[in-house]
Short mmCIF file of C-alpha atoms in Angstrom, two decimals:
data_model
loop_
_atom_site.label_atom_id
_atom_site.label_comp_id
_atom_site.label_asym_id
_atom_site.label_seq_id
_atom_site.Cartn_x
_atom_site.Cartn_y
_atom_site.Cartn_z
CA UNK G 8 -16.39 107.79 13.74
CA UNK G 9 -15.38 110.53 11.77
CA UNK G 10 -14.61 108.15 8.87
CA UNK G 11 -18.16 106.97 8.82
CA UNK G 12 -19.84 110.26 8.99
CA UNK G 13 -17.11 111.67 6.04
CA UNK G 14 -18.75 108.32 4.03
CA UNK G 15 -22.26 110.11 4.39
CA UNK G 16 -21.56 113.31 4.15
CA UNK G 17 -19.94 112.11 0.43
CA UNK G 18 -23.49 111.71 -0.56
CA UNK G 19 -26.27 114.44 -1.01
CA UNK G 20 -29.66 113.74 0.40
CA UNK G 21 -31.81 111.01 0.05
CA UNK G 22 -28.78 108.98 -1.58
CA UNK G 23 -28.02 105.40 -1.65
CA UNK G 24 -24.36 104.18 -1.26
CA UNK G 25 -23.17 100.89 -1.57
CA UNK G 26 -20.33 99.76 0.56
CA UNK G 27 -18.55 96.39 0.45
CA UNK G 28 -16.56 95.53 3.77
CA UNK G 29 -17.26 95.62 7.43
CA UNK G 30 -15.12 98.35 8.06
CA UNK G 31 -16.64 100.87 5.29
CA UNK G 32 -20.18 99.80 6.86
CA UNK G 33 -20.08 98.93 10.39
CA UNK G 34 -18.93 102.59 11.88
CA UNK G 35 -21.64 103.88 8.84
CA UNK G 36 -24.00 102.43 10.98
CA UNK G 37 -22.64 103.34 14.15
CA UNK G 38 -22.93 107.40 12.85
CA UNK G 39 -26.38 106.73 12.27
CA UNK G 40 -27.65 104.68 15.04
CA UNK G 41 -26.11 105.99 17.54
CA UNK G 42 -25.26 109.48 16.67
CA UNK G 43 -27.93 110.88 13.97
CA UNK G 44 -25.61 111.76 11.27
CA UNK G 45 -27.10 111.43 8.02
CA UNK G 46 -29.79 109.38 8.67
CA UNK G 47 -31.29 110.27 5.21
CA UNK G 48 -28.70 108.34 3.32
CA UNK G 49 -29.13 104.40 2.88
CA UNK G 50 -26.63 102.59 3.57
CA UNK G 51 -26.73 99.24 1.54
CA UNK G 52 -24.34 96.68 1.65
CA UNK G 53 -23.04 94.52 -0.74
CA UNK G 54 -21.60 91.62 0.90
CA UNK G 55 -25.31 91.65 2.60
CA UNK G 56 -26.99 92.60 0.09
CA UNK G 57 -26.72 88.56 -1.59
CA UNK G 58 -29.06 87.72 1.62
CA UNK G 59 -32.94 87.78 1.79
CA UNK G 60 -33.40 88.62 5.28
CA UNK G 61 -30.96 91.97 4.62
CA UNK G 62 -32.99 92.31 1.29
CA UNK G 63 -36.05 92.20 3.18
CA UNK G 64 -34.80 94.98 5.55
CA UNK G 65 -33.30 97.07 3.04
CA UNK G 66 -37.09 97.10 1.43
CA UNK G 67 -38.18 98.71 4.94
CA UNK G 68 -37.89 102.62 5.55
CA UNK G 69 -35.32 103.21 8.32
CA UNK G 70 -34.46 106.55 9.97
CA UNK G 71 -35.29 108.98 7.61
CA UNK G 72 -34.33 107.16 4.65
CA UNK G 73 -37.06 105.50 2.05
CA UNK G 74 -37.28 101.81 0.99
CA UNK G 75 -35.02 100.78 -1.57
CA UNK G 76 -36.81 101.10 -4.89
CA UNK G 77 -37.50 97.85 -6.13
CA UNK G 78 -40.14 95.32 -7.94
CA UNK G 79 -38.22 91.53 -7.40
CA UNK G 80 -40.63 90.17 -4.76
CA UNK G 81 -39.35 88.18 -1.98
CA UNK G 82 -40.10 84.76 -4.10
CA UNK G 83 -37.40 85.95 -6.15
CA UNK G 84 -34.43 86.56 -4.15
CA UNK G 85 -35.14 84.03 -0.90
CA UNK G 86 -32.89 81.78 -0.18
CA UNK G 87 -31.66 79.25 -2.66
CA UNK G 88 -33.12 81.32 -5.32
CA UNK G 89 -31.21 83.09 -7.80
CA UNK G 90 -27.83 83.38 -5.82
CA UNK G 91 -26.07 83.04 -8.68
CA UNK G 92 -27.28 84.32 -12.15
CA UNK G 93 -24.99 83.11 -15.21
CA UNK G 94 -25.04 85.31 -18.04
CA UNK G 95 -25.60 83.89 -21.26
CA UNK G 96 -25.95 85.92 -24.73
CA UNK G 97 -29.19 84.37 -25.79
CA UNK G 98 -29.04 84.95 -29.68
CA UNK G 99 -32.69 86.45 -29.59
CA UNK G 100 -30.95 88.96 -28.19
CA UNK G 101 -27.97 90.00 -30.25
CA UNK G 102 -30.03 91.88 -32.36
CA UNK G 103 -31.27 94.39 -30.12
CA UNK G 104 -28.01 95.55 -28.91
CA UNK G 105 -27.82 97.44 -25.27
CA UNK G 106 -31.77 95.81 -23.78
CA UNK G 107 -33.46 98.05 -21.04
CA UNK G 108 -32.29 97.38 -17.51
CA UNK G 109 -35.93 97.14 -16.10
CA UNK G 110 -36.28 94.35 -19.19
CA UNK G 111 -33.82 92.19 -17.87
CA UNK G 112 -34.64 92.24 -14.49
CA UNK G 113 -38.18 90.76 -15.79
CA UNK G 114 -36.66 88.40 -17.50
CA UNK G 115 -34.17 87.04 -14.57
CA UNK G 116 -37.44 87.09 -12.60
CA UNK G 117 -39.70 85.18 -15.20
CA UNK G 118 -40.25 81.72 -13.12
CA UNK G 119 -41.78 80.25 -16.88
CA UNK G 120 -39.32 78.02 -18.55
CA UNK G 121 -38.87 79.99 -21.61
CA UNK G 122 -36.36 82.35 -19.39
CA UNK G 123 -34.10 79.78 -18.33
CA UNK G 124 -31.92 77.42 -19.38
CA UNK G 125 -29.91 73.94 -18.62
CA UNK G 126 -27.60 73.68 -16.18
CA UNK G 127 -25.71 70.92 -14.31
CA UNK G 128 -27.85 71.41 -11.29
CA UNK G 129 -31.28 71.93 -13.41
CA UNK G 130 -32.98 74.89 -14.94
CA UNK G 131 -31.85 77.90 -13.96
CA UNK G 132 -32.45 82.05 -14.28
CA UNK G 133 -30.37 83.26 -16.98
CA UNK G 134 -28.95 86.82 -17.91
CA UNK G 135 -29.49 86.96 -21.55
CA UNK G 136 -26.73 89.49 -22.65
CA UNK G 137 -23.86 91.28 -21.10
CA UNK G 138 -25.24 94.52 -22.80
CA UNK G 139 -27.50 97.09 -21.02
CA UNK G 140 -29.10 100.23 -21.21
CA UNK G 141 -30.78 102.68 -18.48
CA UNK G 142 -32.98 105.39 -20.74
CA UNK G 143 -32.28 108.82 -18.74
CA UNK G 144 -35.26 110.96 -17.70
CA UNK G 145 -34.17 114.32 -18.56
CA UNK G 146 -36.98 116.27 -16.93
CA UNK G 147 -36.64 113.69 -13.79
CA UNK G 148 -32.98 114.29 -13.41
CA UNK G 149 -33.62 118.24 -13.75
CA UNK G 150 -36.50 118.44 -11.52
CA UNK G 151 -34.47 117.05 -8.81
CA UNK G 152 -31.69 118.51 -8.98
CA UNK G 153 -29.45 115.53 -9.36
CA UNK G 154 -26.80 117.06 -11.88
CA UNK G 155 -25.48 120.86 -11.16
CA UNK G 156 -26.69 123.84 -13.58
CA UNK G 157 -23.75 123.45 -16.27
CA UNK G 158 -24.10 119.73 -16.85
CA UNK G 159 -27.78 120.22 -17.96
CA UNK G 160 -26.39 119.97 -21.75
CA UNK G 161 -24.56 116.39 -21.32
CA UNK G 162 -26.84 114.80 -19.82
CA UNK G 163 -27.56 111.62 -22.28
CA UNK G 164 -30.70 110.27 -23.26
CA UNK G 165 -29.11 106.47 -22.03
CA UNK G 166 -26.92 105.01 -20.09
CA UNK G 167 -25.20 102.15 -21.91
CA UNK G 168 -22.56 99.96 -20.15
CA UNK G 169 -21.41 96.31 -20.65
CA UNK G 170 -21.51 93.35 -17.75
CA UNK G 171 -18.26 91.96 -16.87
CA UNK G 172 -17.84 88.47 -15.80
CA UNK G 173 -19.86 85.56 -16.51
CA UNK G 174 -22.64 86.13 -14.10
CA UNK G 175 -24.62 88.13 -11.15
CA UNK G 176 -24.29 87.41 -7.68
CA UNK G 177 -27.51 88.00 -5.71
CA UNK G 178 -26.39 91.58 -4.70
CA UNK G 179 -25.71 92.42 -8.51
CA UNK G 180 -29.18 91.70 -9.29
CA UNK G 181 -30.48 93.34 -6.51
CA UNK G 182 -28.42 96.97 -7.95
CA UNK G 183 -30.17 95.80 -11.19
CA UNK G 184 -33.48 96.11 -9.59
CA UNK G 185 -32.75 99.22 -7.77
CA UNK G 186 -31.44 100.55 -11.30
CA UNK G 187 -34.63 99.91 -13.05
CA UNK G 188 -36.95 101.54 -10.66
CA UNK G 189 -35.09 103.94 -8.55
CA UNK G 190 -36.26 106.85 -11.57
CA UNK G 191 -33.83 109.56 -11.22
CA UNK G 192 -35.62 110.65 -7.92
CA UNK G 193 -32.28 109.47 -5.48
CA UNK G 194 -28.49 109.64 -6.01
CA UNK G 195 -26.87 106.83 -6.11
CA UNK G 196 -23.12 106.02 -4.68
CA UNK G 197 -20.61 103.61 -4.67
CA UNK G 198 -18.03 103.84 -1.65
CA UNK G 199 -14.70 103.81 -3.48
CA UNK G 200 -13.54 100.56 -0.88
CA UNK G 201 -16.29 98.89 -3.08
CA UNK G 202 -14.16 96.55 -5.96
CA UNK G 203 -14.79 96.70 -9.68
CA UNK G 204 -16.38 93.99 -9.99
CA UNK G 205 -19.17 95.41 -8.40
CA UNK G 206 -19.14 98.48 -10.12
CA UNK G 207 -21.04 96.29 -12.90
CA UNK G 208 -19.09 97.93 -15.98
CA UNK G 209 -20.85 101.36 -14.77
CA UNK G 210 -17.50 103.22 -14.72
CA UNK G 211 -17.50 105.72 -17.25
CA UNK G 212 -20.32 107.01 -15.78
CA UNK G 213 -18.87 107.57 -12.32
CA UNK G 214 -17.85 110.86 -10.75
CA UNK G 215 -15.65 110.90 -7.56
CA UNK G 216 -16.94 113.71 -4.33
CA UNK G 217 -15.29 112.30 -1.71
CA UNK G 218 -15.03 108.68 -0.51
CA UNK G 219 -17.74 107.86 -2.70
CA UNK G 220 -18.55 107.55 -6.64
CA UNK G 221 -22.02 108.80 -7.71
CA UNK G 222 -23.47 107.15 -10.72
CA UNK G 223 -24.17 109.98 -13.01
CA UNK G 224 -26.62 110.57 -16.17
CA UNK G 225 -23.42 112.34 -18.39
CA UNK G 226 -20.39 110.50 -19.34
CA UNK G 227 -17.13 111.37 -17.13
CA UNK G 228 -13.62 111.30 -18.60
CA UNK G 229 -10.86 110.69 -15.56
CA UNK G 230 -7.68 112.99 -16.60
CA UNK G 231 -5.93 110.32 -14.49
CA UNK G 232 -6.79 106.61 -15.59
CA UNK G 233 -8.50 106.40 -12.13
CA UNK G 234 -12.09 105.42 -11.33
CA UNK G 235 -14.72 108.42 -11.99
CA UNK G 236 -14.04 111.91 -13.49
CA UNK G 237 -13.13 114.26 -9.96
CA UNK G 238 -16.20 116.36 -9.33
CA UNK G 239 -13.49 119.70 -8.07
CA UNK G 240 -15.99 122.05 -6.35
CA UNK G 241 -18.14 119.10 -4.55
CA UNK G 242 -15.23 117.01 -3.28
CA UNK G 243 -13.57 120.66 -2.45
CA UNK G 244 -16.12 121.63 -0.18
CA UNK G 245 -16.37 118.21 1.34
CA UNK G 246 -12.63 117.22 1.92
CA UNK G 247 -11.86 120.74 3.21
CA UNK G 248 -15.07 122.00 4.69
CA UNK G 249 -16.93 119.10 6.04
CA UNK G 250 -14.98 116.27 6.42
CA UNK G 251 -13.34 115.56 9.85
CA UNK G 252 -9.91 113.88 10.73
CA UNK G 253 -10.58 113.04 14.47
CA UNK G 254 -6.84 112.43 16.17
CA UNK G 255 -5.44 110.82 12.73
CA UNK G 256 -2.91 113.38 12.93
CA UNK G 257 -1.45 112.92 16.51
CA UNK G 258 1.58 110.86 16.52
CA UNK G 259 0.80 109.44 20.26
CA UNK G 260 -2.58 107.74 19.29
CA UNK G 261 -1.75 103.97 17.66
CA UNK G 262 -3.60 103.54 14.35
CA UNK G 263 -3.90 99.95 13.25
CA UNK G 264 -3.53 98.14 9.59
CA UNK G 265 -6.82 98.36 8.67
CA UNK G 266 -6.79 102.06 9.45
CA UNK G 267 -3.20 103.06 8.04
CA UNK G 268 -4.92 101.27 4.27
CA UNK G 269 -7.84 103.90 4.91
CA UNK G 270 -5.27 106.55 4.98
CA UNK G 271 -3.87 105.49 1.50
CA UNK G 272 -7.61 106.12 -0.46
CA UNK G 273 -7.35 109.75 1.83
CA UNK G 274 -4.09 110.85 0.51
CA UNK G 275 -4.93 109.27 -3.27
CA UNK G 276 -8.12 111.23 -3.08
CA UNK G 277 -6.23 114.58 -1.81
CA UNK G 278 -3.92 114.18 -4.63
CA UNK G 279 -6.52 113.57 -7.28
CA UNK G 280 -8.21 116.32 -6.02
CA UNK G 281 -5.51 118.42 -6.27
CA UNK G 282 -4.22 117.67 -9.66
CA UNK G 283 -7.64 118.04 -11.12
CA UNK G 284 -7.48 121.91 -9.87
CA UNK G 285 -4.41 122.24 -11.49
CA UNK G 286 -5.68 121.19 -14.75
CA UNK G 287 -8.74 123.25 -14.07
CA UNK G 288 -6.03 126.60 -13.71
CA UNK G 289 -7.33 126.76 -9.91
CA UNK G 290 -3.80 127.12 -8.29
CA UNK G 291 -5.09 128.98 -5.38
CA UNK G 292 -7.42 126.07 -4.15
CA UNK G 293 -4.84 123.31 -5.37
CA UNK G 294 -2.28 124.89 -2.68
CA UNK G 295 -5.35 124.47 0.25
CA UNK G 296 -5.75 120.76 -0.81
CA UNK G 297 -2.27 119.70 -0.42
CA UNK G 298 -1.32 121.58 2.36
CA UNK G 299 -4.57 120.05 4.24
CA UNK G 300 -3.58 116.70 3.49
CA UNK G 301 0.08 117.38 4.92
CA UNK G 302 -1.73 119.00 7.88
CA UNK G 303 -3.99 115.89 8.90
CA UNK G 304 -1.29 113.03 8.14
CA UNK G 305 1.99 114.35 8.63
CA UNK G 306 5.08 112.06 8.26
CA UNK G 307 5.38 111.94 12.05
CA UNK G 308 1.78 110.25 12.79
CA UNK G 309 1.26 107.95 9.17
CA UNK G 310 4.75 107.79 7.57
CA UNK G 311 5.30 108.95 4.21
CA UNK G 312 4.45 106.54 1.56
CA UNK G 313 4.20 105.76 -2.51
CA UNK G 314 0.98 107.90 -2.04
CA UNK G 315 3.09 110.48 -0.70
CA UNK G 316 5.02 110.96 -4.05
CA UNK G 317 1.80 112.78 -6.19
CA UNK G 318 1.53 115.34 -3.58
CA UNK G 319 5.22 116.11 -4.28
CA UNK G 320 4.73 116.37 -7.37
CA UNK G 321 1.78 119.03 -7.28
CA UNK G 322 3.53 120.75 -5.19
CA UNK G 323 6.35 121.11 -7.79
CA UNK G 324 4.02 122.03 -10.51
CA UNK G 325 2.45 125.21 -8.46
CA UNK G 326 5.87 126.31 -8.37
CA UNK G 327 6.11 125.42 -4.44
CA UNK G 328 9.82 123.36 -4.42
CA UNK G 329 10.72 123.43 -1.33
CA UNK G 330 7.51 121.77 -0.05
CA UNK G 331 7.76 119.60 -2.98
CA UNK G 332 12.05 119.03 -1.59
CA UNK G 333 10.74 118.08 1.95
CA UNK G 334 8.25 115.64 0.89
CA UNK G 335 11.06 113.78 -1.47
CA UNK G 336 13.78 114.24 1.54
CA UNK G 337 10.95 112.20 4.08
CA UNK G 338 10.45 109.93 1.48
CA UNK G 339 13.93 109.39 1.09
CA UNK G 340 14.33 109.23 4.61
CA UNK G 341 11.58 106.91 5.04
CA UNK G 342 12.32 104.05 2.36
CA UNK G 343 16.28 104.20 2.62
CA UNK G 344 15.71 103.61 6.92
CA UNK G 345 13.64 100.18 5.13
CA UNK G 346 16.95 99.61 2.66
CA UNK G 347 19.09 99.63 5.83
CA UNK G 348 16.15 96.56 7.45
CA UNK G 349 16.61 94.72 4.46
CA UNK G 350 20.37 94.83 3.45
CA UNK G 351 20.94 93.69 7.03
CA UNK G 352 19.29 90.50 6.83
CA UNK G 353 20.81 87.62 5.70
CA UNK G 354 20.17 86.45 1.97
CA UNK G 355 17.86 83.77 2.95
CA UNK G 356 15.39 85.89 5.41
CA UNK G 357 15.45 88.96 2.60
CA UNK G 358 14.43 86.21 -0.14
CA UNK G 359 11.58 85.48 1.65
CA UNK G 360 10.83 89.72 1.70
CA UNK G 361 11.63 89.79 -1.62
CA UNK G 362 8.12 91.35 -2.89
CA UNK G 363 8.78 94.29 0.12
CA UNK G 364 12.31 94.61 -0.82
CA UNK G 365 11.83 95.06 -4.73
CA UNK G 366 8.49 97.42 -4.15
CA UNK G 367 11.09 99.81 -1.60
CA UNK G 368 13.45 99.63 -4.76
CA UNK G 369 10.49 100.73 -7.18
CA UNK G 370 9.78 103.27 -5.09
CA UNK G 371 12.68 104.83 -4.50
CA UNK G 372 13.30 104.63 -8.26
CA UNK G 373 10.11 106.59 -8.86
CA UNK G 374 11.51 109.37 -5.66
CA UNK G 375 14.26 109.87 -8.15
CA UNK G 376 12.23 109.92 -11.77
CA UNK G 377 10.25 112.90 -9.72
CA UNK G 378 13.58 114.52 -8.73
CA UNK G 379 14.93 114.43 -12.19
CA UNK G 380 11.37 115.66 -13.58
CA UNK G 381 11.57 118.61 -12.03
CA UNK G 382 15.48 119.37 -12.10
CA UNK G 383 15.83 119.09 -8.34
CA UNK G 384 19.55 118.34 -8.33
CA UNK G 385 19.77 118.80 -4.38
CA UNK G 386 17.34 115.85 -4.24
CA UNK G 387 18.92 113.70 -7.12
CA UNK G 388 22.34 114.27 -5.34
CA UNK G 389 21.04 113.23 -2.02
CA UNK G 390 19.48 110.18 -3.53
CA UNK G 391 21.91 108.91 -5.70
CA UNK G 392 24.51 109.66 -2.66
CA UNK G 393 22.39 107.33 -0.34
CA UNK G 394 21.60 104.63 -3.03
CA UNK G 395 25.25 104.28 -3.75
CA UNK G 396 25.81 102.63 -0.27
CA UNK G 397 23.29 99.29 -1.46
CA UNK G 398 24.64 99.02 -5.16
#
């Protein structure tokens, strides 16, 4: 529950997020239902989002959220239309370079012949170039509010991106037609569960404010190589003022696989988070990240992990070893208990672990890179001690 409502609360008001999966959708619409959280936000999901029925619903105010902005008529998108859209660079095109968004989406909805071309199974919708454009309305974006006061200046006049694969699916059309009429007036927001491929080559344009990526009119450079440049004072005041952990942190209540992956975006987006404050020179609120995200998953209730080994390391950097020591001595704790699982198997079980046993090598190895990074010879001497036993 507290999950779901930490997915809205990502968003700001009157927003659109696009999950993927059942389980980044399901308790979404639990929150909302049942529980009135954030009923403003629409909630539109992908895997869905390919059928017309959900289209046709998603075209429908609910709660206190508007219809999804959109022109493609139901003739368009019902079943057995358009569910797949191949993308083909149609040489009248080249020319032109980056075509309008809203263009396109009249072209893939053109029924005339000139828009479509042969296929195996007949005539079919086309895309007619992998390259698009989404002209920014400056005075839109301004007027409500949807950048903060010292990103007026970057704002571009377009937003140019490139398709990847082949072709749309149904639901990438669909984000195409809420791209080309949605006019600046609503955020927008991928849930970061959502894969790239349904990002739609929108990337560099994404910034990161909590479990979600908001499509923004500026271009965003990540200081990390990860998706979307870390908005620090939004996903600050959302990861340590208004998100909630419910009982993640008690050891005595059982948290299944699907919920111990959640816990791996949590502690990546702590770390990112944190890291980006150090960069920024904010120390102060860098130390009140991390020690948060030891506070709601400590070793005891999810177990140390990889994900485990940035938070170390910030800790290091703000000068704070011996919270930076404990993390490496669980860690060490944590993956050598798995070396002494695995060395005690026979040779023909382990081979059939060997993916697990070579990723608890890797890992280790990278405990020890961090150790010798930042001169910790207690922790090098401790590791190399314990590693000696499995040479």
């Amino acid at each position: 529950r507290d999950v779901a409502a930490n997915y809205l609360n990502s968003c700001d008001e009157n927003a659109i997020i696009f999950p993927f999966g059942d389980n980044d959708t399901f308790p979404l619409w639990y929150a909302q239902e049942v529980e009135g959280v954030r009923t403003d936000v629409r909630v539109v999901n992908l895997s869905l989002f390919s059928t017309e029925w959900y289209v046709d619903q998603m075209k429908r105010a609910a709660y206190k959220s508007a219809p999804i902005p959109s022109t493609l008529s139901w003739d368009k998108y019902k079943q057995g239309t358009r569910d797949y859209i191949p993308v083909y660079k149609d040489p009248r095109f080249e020319k032109f370079g980056h075509i309008e968004v809203s263009k396109i989406v009249d072209w893939i909805g053109d029924d005339s012949d000139d828009t479509k071309i042969p296929t195996s199974r007949g005539k079919s919708n086309y895309c007619p170039t992998d390259k698009l454009k989404l002209t920014v309305d400056r005075e839109a974006v301004i007027r409500n509010g949807l950048v903060p006061e010292g990103m007026k200046y970057q704002i571009v006049e377009e937003i140019t991106w490139k398709i990847s694969g082949q072709g749309l699916t149904k639901a990438q059309m669909m984000i195409l037609d809420i791209l080309a009429n949605f006019n600046w007036e609503r955020p927008i927001y991928f849930a970061i569960t959502v894969g790239a491929d349904n990002f739609q080559g929108l990337e560099d344009y994404f910034q990161l404010e909590g479990l979600a990526y908001r499509l923004t009119p500026f271009k965003n450079s990540s200081l990390d190589g990860q998706v979307g440049k870390v908005a620090t004072d939004k996903m600050f005041d959302n990861l340590i003022n208004k998100f909630k952990w419910g009982n993640m942190g008690d050891p005595s209540v059982y948290l299944d696989e699907t919920n111990m992956r959640m816990t791996m975006n949590f502690r990546n987006n702590f770390a990112r988070l944190a890291d980006a404050l150090i960069a920024e020179g904010d120390t102060a609120r860098a130390r009140i990240v991390l020690d948060r995200c030891v506070e709601v998953m400590p070793n005891e209730a999810i177990a140390y992990n990889y994900f485990n080994i940035p938070i170390a390391n910030a800790y290091y950097q703000l000068g704070e070893r011996e919270k930076g020591a404990e993390i490496l001595r669980i860690l060490s704790d944590n993956y050598f208990d798995e070396m002494d699982y695995y060395t005690s198997l026979d040779q023909k079980t382990l081979s059939q672990m060997d993916r697990d046993y070579q990723l608890t090598n890797q890992v280790i190895g990278s405990i020890f890179n961090l150790a010798q990074v930042h001169n910790d010879k207690d922790a090098l001497e401790r590791i190399s001690t314990l590693y000696q036993q499995y040479q």
